[in-house]
Amino acid sequence: MISNKITLIKNNITKTALQFNRIPQDINLLAVSKTRPVEDIIAAINIGQNSFGESYLQDAIPKIQVLSNYKLEWHFIGALQSNKTRLIAENFDWVQSLDNLKHAKRLNIQRPINLPPLNICIQINISTESQKSGILLDEVINLATEIAMLPNLRLRGLMALPIACQNFAQQRLPFRTLHKAYQNLQNLGLVLDTLSMGMTNDMEAAIAEGSTLVRIGTGIFGERKKG
Ligand SMILES: *Cc1c(COP(=O)(O)O)cnc(C)c1O
């Protein structure tokens, strides 16, 4: 059951946080509801979950509209394309997958003025050999500085999605690198509070390395259909 699984994940977050000398409340849970039906999301809402992650815009918009009477926070975590930025700026509260200035400028212009600034995480390509999304680490200072100047965006932090691996010590390495980049930006004066890292299979390693937001899909809703 979805409610039981959320409870299990939360207990695991607490246990892992304490094990690594962290404050459990500093780690937030994003329920990744991409491809899931509205009923599954309502089951999660009923146990107190209020933030959800979606990757596919056409799949997400109807769900956001149907659930608009609930007070929810929607995070876009999928690949961005120029022709999608307007609907994202109009319907989401967060974009975690921003990786270039062109899309940042479009989101900034397209964000409706009656809404608060769009919360942003810059996606970092932390396992360079395997991925196409995200910017390289040595470009992050430039992009972060530019985004921080856009009035309708609010830069909150960094996000990454390392290649899957099962070994705990190895899982920790890219997360450690990301945490250092995050602290580096903070040291440069940017006010950031979100280090979005960790999914179902590497959540503990991400918490050990400083994650403040874990993005959990399978662990809450079960296996996704391959598509
Ligand atoms: C699908 C997805 C997740 C959730 O992955 P699970 O392994 O199902 O927990 C997290 N982050 C991003 C960016 C995703 O696309």
PDB file of C-alpha atoms and ligand atoms in Angstrom:
ATOM      1  CA  MET A   1       0.000   0.000   0.000  1.00  0.00           C
ATOM      2  CA  ILE A   2       1.157   3.486  -0.857  1.00  0.00           C
ATOM      3  CA  SER A   3       0.574   4.829   2.659  1.00  0.00           C
ATOM      4  CA  ASN A   4       2.635   2.028   4.213  1.00  0.00           C
ATOM      5  CA  LYS A   5       5.439   2.586   1.756  1.00  0.00           C
ATOM      6  CA  ILE A   6       5.578   6.305   2.502  1.00  0.00           C
ATOM      7  CA  THR A   7       5.777   5.519   6.209  1.00  0.00           C
ATOM      8  CA  LEU A   8       8.584   3.043   5.552  1.00  0.00           C
ATOM      9  CA  ILE A   9      10.532   5.578   3.464  1.00  0.00           C
ATOM     10  CA  LYS A  10      10.101   8.264   6.116  1.00  0.00           C
ATOM     11  CA  ASN A  11      11.291   5.910   8.836  1.00  0.00           C
ATOM     12  CA  ASN A  12      14.265   5.045   6.688  1.00  0.00           C
ATOM     13  CA  ILE A  13      15.048   8.742   6.136  1.00  0.00           C
ATOM     14  CA  THR A  14      14.971   9.315   9.900  1.00  0.00           C
ATOM     15  CA  LYS A  15      17.097   6.270  10.667  1.00  0.00           C
ATOM     16  CA  THR A  16      19.687   7.123   8.013  1.00  0.00           C
ATOM     17  CA  ALA A  17      19.836  10.777   9.044  1.00  0.00           C
ATOM     18  CA  LEU A  18      20.520   9.874  12.670  1.00  0.00           C
ATOM     19  CA  GLN A  19      23.103   7.312  11.625  1.00  0.00           C
ATOM     20  CA  PHE A  20      25.040  10.044   9.785  1.00  0.00           C
ATOM     21  CA  ASN A  21      24.584  12.752  12.430  1.00  0.00           C
ATOM     22  CA  ARG A  22      22.000  14.679  10.487  1.00  0.00           C
ATOM     23  CA  ILE A  23      18.717  16.242  11.570  1.00  0.00           C
ATOM     24  CA  PRO A  24      15.888  14.144  10.068  1.00  0.00           C
ATOM     25  CA  GLN A  25      13.698  17.226   9.506  1.00  0.00           C
ATOM     26  CA  ASP A  26      16.365  18.648   7.199  1.00  0.00           C
ATOM     27  CA  ILE A  27      15.596  15.955   4.631  1.00  0.00           C
ATOM     28  CA  ASN A  28      12.421  16.377   2.604  1.00  0.00           C
ATOM     29  CA  LEU A  29      10.612  13.748   0.596  1.00  0.00           C
ATOM     30  CA  LEU A  30       9.528  14.373  -2.986  1.00  0.00           C
ATOM     31  CA  ALA A  31       7.112  11.688  -4.227  1.00  0.00           C
ATOM     32  CA  VAL A  32       7.922  11.074  -7.891  1.00  0.00           C
ATOM     33  CA  SER A  33       4.501  10.451  -9.399  1.00  0.00           C
ATOM     34  CA  LYS A  34       5.444  10.396 -13.089  1.00  0.00           C
ATOM     35  CA  THR A  35       3.331   7.870 -15.039  1.00  0.00           C
ATOM     36  CA  ARG A  36       1.125   7.233 -11.944  1.00  0.00           C
ATOM     37  CA  PRO A  37      -2.642   7.754 -11.925  1.00  0.00           C
ATOM     38  CA  VAL A  38      -4.380  10.440  -9.888  1.00  0.00           C
ATOM     39  CA  GLU A  39      -5.703   7.821  -7.431  1.00  0.00           C
ATOM     40  CA  ASP A  40      -2.156   6.923  -6.411  1.00  0.00           C
ATOM     41  CA  ILE A  41      -1.364  10.582  -5.811  1.00  0.00           C
ATOM     42  CA  ILE A  42      -4.498  10.991  -3.684  1.00  0.00           C
ATOM     43  CA  ALA A  43      -3.457   7.981  -1.604  1.00  0.00           C
ATOM     44  CA  ALA A  44      -0.178   9.758  -0.911  1.00  0.00           C
ATOM     45  CA  ILE A  45      -1.919  13.063  -0.168  1.00  0.00           C
ATOM     46  CA  ASN A  46      -4.149  11.313   2.357  1.00  0.00           C
ATOM     47  CA  ILE A  47      -1.130  10.386   4.458  1.00  0.00           C
ATOM     48  CA  GLY A  48       0.218  13.942   4.351  1.00  0.00           C
ATOM     49  CA  GLN A  49       2.475  13.966   1.286  1.00  0.00           C
ATOM     50  CA  ASN A  50       2.179  17.297  -0.526  1.00  0.00           C
ATOM     51  CA  SER A  51       5.074  17.539  -2.973  1.00  0.00           C
ATOM     52  CA  PHE A  52       5.189  15.560  -6.194  1.00  0.00           C
ATOM     53  CA  GLY A  53       7.675  15.190  -9.047  1.00  0.00           C
ATOM     54  CA  GLU A  54       6.710  14.787 -12.695  1.00  0.00           C
ATOM     55  CA  SER A  55       8.874  14.239 -15.789  1.00  0.00           C
ATOM     56  CA  TYR A  56       6.436  14.145 -18.689  1.00  0.00           C
ATOM     57  CA  LEU A  57       4.593  17.391 -19.246  1.00  0.00           C
ATOM     58  CA  GLN A  58       1.588  16.022 -21.164  1.00  0.00           C
ATOM     59  CA  ASP A  59       1.044  13.386 -18.483  1.00  0.00           C
ATOM     60  CA  ALA A  60       1.475  15.877 -15.650  1.00  0.00           C
ATOM     61  CA  ILE A  61      -0.767  18.798 -16.669  1.00  0.00           C
ATOM     62  CA  PRO A  62      -4.118  16.950 -16.408  1.00  0.00           C
ATOM     63  CA  LYS A  63      -3.138  15.589 -12.983  1.00  0.00           C
ATOM     64  CA  ILE A  64      -2.130  19.043 -11.754  1.00  0.00           C
ATOM     65  CA  GLN A  65      -5.452  20.428 -12.960  1.00  0.00           C
ATOM     66  CA  VAL A  66      -7.589  17.644 -11.464  1.00  0.00           C
ATOM     67  CA  LEU A  67      -5.821  18.035  -8.104  1.00  0.00           C
ATOM     68  CA  SER A  68      -5.854  21.833  -8.077  1.00  0.00           C
ATOM     69  CA  ASN A  69      -8.100  21.987  -4.987  1.00  0.00           C
ATOM     70  CA  TYR A  70      -5.353  20.430  -2.877  1.00  0.00           C
ATOM     71  CA  LYS A  71      -2.492  22.553  -1.633  1.00  0.00           C
ATOM     72  CA  LEU A  72       0.359  20.775  -3.424  1.00  0.00           C
ATOM     73  CA  GLU A  73       3.855  21.565  -4.651  1.00  0.00           C
ATOM     74  CA  TRP A  74       4.686  20.301  -8.149  1.00  0.00           C
ATOM     75  CA  HIS A  75       8.301  19.751  -9.226  1.00  0.00           C
ATOM     76  CA  PHE A  76       9.260  19.343 -12.871  1.00  0.00           C
ATOM     77  CA  ILE A  77      12.185  16.893 -12.965  1.00  0.00           C
ATOM     78  CA  GLY A  78      12.206  15.805 -16.632  1.00  0.00           C
ATOM     79  CA  ALA A  79      14.055  16.938 -19.729  1.00  0.00           C
ATOM     80  CA  LEU A  80      13.347  20.563 -20.645  1.00  0.00           C
ATOM     81  CA  GLN A  81      12.672  21.716 -24.180  1.00  0.00           C
ATOM     82  CA  SER A  82      12.027  25.250 -25.360  1.00  0.00           C
ATOM     83  CA  ASN A  83       8.511  24.446 -26.535  1.00  0.00           C
ATOM     84  CA  LYS A  84       7.601  23.178 -23.052  1.00  0.00           C
ATOM     85  CA  THR A  85       8.839  26.027 -20.910  1.00  0.00           C
ATOM     86  CA  ARG A  86       5.629  28.063 -20.997  1.00  0.00           C
ATOM     87  CA  LEU A  87       3.373  25.312 -19.646  1.00  0.00           C
ATOM     88  CA  ILE A  88       5.991  24.457 -17.050  1.00  0.00           C
ATOM     89  CA  ALA A  89       6.281  28.098 -15.942  1.00  0.00           C
ATOM     90  CA  GLU A  90       2.497  28.294 -15.667  1.00  0.00           C
ATOM     91  CA  ASN A  91       1.822  25.015 -13.868  1.00  0.00           C
ATOM     92  CA  PHE A  92       4.774  24.039 -11.704  1.00  0.00           C
ATOM     93  CA  ASP A  93       6.231  25.386  -8.460  1.00  0.00           C
ATOM     94  CA  TRP A  94       9.725  24.030  -9.023  1.00  0.00           C
ATOM     95  CA  VAL A  95      11.980  23.079 -11.926  1.00  0.00           C
ATOM     96  CA  GLN A  96      14.825  20.815 -10.851  1.00  0.00           C
ATOM     97  CA  SER A  97      16.183  20.006 -14.295  1.00  0.00           C
ATOM     98  CA  LEU A  98      17.329  23.411 -15.520  1.00  0.00           C
ATOM     99  CA  ASP A  99      20.703  23.233 -17.245  1.00  0.00           C
ATOM    100  CA  ASN A 100      21.036  26.215 -19.540  1.00  0.00           C
ATOM    101  CA  LEU A 101      20.556  29.974 -19.575  1.00  0.00           C
ATOM    102  CA  LYS A 102      18.290  29.972 -22.604  1.00  0.00           C
ATOM    103  CA  HIS A 103      15.661  27.903 -20.818  1.00  0.00           C
ATOM    104  CA  ALA A 104      16.173  29.941 -17.647  1.00  0.00           C
ATOM    105  CA  LYS A 105      15.404  33.158 -19.519  1.00  0.00           C
ATOM    106  CA  ARG A 106      12.319  31.667 -21.118  1.00  0.00           C
ATOM    107  CA  LEU A 107      10.988  30.412 -17.766  1.00  0.00           C
ATOM    108  CA  ASN A 108      11.707  33.822 -16.239  1.00  0.00           C
ATOM    109  CA  ILE A 109       9.740  35.656 -18.936  1.00  0.00           C
ATOM    110  CA  GLN A 110       6.919  33.112 -19.018  1.00  0.00           C
ATOM    111  CA  ARG A 111       6.363  32.852 -15.268  1.00  0.00           C
ATOM    112  CA  PRO A 112       2.929  34.462 -14.615  1.00  0.00           C
ATOM    113  CA  ILE A 113       3.252  37.605 -12.501  1.00  0.00           C
ATOM    114  CA  ASN A 114       0.478  36.542 -10.136  1.00  0.00           C
ATOM    115  CA  LEU A 115       2.551  33.528  -9.047  1.00  0.00           C
ATOM    116  CA  PRO A 116       5.588  33.549  -6.736  1.00  0.00           C
ATOM    117  CA  PRO A 117       8.996  33.102  -8.402  1.00  0.00           C
ATOM    118  CA  LEU A 118       9.592  29.650  -9.857  1.00  0.00           C
ATOM    119  CA  ASN A 119      11.929  27.643  -7.602  1.00  0.00           C
ATOM    120  CA  ILE A 120      14.946  26.311  -9.448  1.00  0.00           C
ATOM    121  CA  CYS A 121      17.560  23.619  -9.029  1.00  0.00           C
ATOM    122  CA  ILE A 122      20.355  23.423 -11.571  1.00  0.00           C
ATOM    123  CA  GLN A 123      20.849  19.889 -12.819  1.00  0.00           C
ATOM    124  CA  ILE A 124      24.474  18.789 -12.789  1.00  0.00           C
ATOM    125  CA  ASN A 125      25.793  16.078 -15.068  1.00  0.00           C
ATOM    126  CA  ILE A 126      27.751  14.287 -12.390  1.00  0.00           C
ATOM    127  CA  SER A 127      28.421  11.009 -14.223  1.00  0.00           C
ATOM    128  CA  THR A 128      29.618  12.565 -17.443  1.00  0.00           C
ATOM    129  CA  GLU A 129      30.187   9.372 -19.348  1.00  0.00           C
ATOM    130  CA  SER A 130      26.555   8.298 -19.413  1.00  0.00           C
ATOM    131  CA  GLN A 131      24.280  11.303 -19.499  1.00  0.00           C
ATOM    132  CA  LYS A 132      23.127  14.066 -21.718  1.00  0.00           C
ATOM    133  CA  SER A 133      21.125  16.147 -19.222  1.00  0.00           C
ATOM    134  CA  GLY A 134      22.739  18.561 -16.842  1.00  0.00           C
ATOM    135  CA  ILE A 135      25.675  20.927 -17.067  1.00  0.00           C
ATOM    136  CA  LEU A 136      29.235  20.080 -16.207  1.00  0.00           C
ATOM    137  CA  LEU A 137      30.473  21.075 -12.780  1.00  0.00           C
ATOM    138  CA  ASP A 138      32.918  23.652 -14.062  1.00  0.00           C
ATOM    139  CA  GLU A 139      30.066  25.586 -15.676  1.00  0.00           C
ATOM    140  CA  VAL A 140      27.844  25.767 -12.615  1.00  0.00           C
ATOM    141  CA  ILE A 141      29.176  29.007 -11.113  1.00  0.00           C
ATOM    142  CA  ASN A 142      28.464  30.958 -14.291  1.00  0.00           C
ATOM    143  CA  LEU A 143      24.978  29.554 -14.745  1.00  0.00           C
ATOM    144  CA  ALA A 144      24.059  29.938 -11.063  1.00  0.00           C
ATOM    145  CA  THR A 145      25.189  33.559 -11.034  1.00  0.00           C
ATOM    146  CA  GLU A 146      23.104  34.341 -14.118  1.00  0.00           C
ATOM    147  CA  ILE A 147      20.003  32.554 -12.830  1.00  0.00           C
ATOM    148  CA  ALA A 148      20.255  34.289  -9.465  1.00  0.00           C
ATOM    149  CA  MET A 149      19.754  37.609 -11.272  1.00  0.00           C
ATOM    150  CA  LEU A 150      16.468  36.623 -12.950  1.00  0.00           C
ATOM    151  CA  PRO A 151      13.633  38.141 -10.870  1.00  0.00           C
ATOM    152  CA  ASN A 152      10.937  35.559 -11.578  1.00  0.00           C
ATOM    153  CA  LEU A 153      13.160  32.601 -10.744  1.00  0.00           C
ATOM    154  CA  ARG A 154      14.422  31.704  -7.293  1.00  0.00           C
ATOM    155  CA  LEU A 155      17.563  29.609  -7.333  1.00  0.00           C
ATOM    156  CA  ARG A 156      17.315  27.037  -4.513  1.00  0.00           C
ATOM    157  CA  GLY A 157      20.128  24.594  -5.207  1.00  0.00           C
ATOM    158  CA  LEU A 158      21.434  21.689  -7.245  1.00  0.00           C
ATOM    159  CA  MET A 159      20.078  18.382  -8.484  1.00  0.00           C
ATOM    160  CA  ALA A 160      21.837  15.349  -9.903  1.00  0.00           C
ATOM    161  CA  LEU A 161      21.044  11.844 -10.998  1.00  0.00           C
ATOM    162  CA  PRO A 162      24.228   9.747 -10.959  1.00  0.00           C
ATOM    163  CA  ILE A 163      24.480   6.477 -12.859  1.00  0.00           C
ATOM    164  CA  ALA A 164      23.042   3.581 -10.910  1.00  0.00           C
ATOM    165  CA  CYS A 165      25.415   1.507  -8.866  1.00  0.00           C
ATOM    166  CA  GLN A 166      24.780  -0.825  -5.943  1.00  0.00           C
ATOM    167  CA  ASN A 167      27.929  -0.355  -3.873  1.00  0.00           C
ATOM    168  CA  PHE A 168      27.277   2.079  -1.008  1.00  0.00           C
ATOM    169  CA  ALA A 169      30.781   3.561  -0.889  1.00  0.00           C
ATOM    170  CA  GLN A 170      30.724   4.120  -4.647  1.00  0.00           C
ATOM    171  CA  GLN A 171      27.249   5.619  -4.529  1.00  0.00           C
ATOM    172  CA  ARG A 172      28.509   8.219  -2.072  1.00  0.00           C
ATOM    173  CA  LEU A 173      31.267   9.620  -4.309  1.00  0.00           C
ATOM    174  CA  PRO A 174      29.224  11.625  -6.842  1.00  0.00           C
ATOM    175  CA  PHE A 175      26.977  12.890  -4.049  1.00  0.00           C
ATOM    176  CA  ARG A 176      30.032  14.124  -2.163  1.00  0.00           C
ATOM    177  CA  THR A 177      31.204  15.962  -5.269  1.00  0.00           C
ATOM    178  CA  LEU A 178      27.798  17.579  -5.658  1.00  0.00           C
ATOM    179  CA  HIS A 179      27.717  18.634  -2.010  1.00  0.00           C
ATOM    180  CA  LYS A 180      31.104  20.336  -2.422  1.00  0.00           C
ATOM    181  CA  ALA A 181      29.860  22.248  -5.472  1.00  0.00           C
ATOM    182  CA  TYR A 182      26.795  23.315  -3.486  1.00  0.00           C
ATOM    183  CA  GLN A 183      28.904  24.569  -0.578  1.00  0.00           C
ATOM    184  CA  ASN A 184      31.174  26.347  -3.009  1.00  0.00           C
ATOM    185  CA  LEU A 185      28.209  28.304  -4.407  1.00  0.00           C
ATOM    186  CA  GLN A 186      27.083  29.137  -0.871  1.00  0.00           C
ATOM    187  CA  ASN A 187      30.571  30.381  -0.067  1.00  0.00           C
ATOM    188  CA  LEU A 188      30.321  32.681  -3.082  1.00  0.00           C
ATOM    189  CA  GLY A 189      27.293  34.287  -1.446  1.00  0.00           C
ATOM    190  CA  LEU A 190      24.371  32.523  -3.124  1.00  0.00           C
ATOM    191  CA  VAL A 191      21.559  31.719  -0.686  1.00  0.00           C
ATOM    192  CA  LEU A 192      20.728  28.065  -1.360  1.00  0.00           C
ATOM    193  CA  ASP A 193      18.812  25.534   0.714  1.00  0.00           C
ATOM    194  CA  THR A 194      18.195  22.549  -1.543  1.00  0.00           C
ATOM    195  CA  LEU A 195      20.511  19.715  -2.446  1.00  0.00           C
ATOM    196  CA  SER A 196      18.272  17.370  -4.414  1.00  0.00           C
ATOM    197  CA  MET A 197      19.896  13.971  -4.571  1.00  0.00           C
ATOM    198  CA  GLY A 198      18.953  10.380  -3.867  1.00  0.00           C
ATOM    199  CA  MET A 199      16.338   8.110  -5.403  1.00  0.00           C
ATOM    200  CA  THR A 200      14.905   4.767  -4.320  1.00  0.00           C
ATOM    201  CA  ASN A 201      18.143   2.841  -4.815  1.00  0.00           C
ATOM    202  CA  ASP A 202      20.674   5.349  -3.513  1.00  0.00           C
ATOM    203  CA  MET A 203      18.723   7.370  -0.963  1.00  0.00           C
ATOM    204  CA  GLU A 204      20.848   6.360   2.024  1.00  0.00           C
ATOM    205  CA  ALA A 205      24.114   7.290   0.294  1.00  0.00           C
ATOM    206  CA  ALA A 206      22.660  10.667  -0.691  1.00  0.00           C
ATOM    207  CA  ILE A 207      21.544  11.374   2.885  1.00  0.00           C
ATOM    208  CA  ALA A 208      24.981  10.394   4.150  1.00  0.00           C
ATOM    209  CA  GLU A 209      26.435  13.041   1.827  1.00  0.00           C
ATOM    210  CA  GLY A 210      24.123  15.901   2.703  1.00  0.00           C
ATOM    211  CA  SER A 211      20.965  15.568   0.608  1.00  0.00           C
ATOM    212  CA  THR A 212      18.090  17.821   1.690  1.00  0.00           C
ATOM    213  CA  LEU A 213      15.560  16.414  -0.792  1.00  0.00           C
ATOM    214  CA  VAL A 214      15.216  12.801  -1.856  1.00  0.00           C
ATOM    215  CA  ARG A 215      13.144  12.009  -4.955  1.00  0.00           C
ATOM    216  CA  ILE A 216      11.396   8.675  -4.520  1.00  0.00           C
ATOM    217  CA  GLY A 217       9.205   7.006  -7.133  1.00  0.00           C
ATOM    218  CA  THR A 218       9.468   3.217  -7.117  1.00  0.00           C
ATOM    219  CA  GLY A 219       9.884   3.062  -3.337  1.00  0.00           C
ATOM    220  CA  ILE A 220       6.472   4.685  -2.901  1.00  0.00           C
ATOM    221  CA  PHE A 221       4.384   3.679  -5.908  1.00  0.00           C
ATOM    222  CA  GLY A 222       6.020   0.387  -6.966  1.00  0.00           C
ATOM    223  CA  GLU A 223       7.743  -0.492 -10.223  1.00  0.00           C
ATOM    224  CA  ARG A 224       6.935   1.705 -13.204  1.00  0.00           C
ATOM    225  CA  LYS A 225       5.823   0.129 -16.450  1.00  0.00           C
ATOM    226  CA  LYS A 226       8.586   0.266 -19.030  1.00  0.00           C
ATOM    227  CA  GLY A 227       7.675   2.773 -21.687  1.00  0.00           C
TER     228      GLY A 227
HETATM  229  C1  LIG B   1      12.089   8.814 -12.065  1.00  0.00           C
HETATM  230  C2  LIG B   1      12.971   9.756 -11.324  1.00  0.00           C
HETATM  231  C3  LIG B   1      13.175   9.605  -9.932  1.00  0.00           C
HETATM  232  C4  LIG B   1      12.593   8.484  -9.117  1.00  0.00           C
HETATM  233  O1  LIG B   1      13.312   7.297  -9.328  1.00  0.00           O
HETATM  234  P1  LIG B   1      12.966   5.970  -8.491  1.00  0.00           P
HETATM  235  O2  LIG B   1      14.126   5.099  -8.761  1.00  0.00           O
HETATM  236  O3  LIG B   1      11.691   5.429  -9.033  1.00  0.00           O
HETATM  237  O4  LIG B   1      12.852   6.353  -7.054  1.00  0.00           O
HETATM  238  C5  LIG B   1      13.952  10.561  -9.301  1.00  0.00           C
HETATM  239  N1  LIG B   1      14.518  11.599  -9.976  1.00  0.00           N
HETATM  240  C6  LIG B   1      14.352  11.768 -11.301  1.00  0.00           C
HETATM  241  C7  LIG B   1      14.998  12.921 -11.964  1.00  0.00           C
HETATM  242  C8  LIG B   1      13.588  10.847 -12.008  1.00  0.00           C
HETATM  243  O5  LIG B   1      13.453  11.017 -13.338  1.00  0.00           O
END
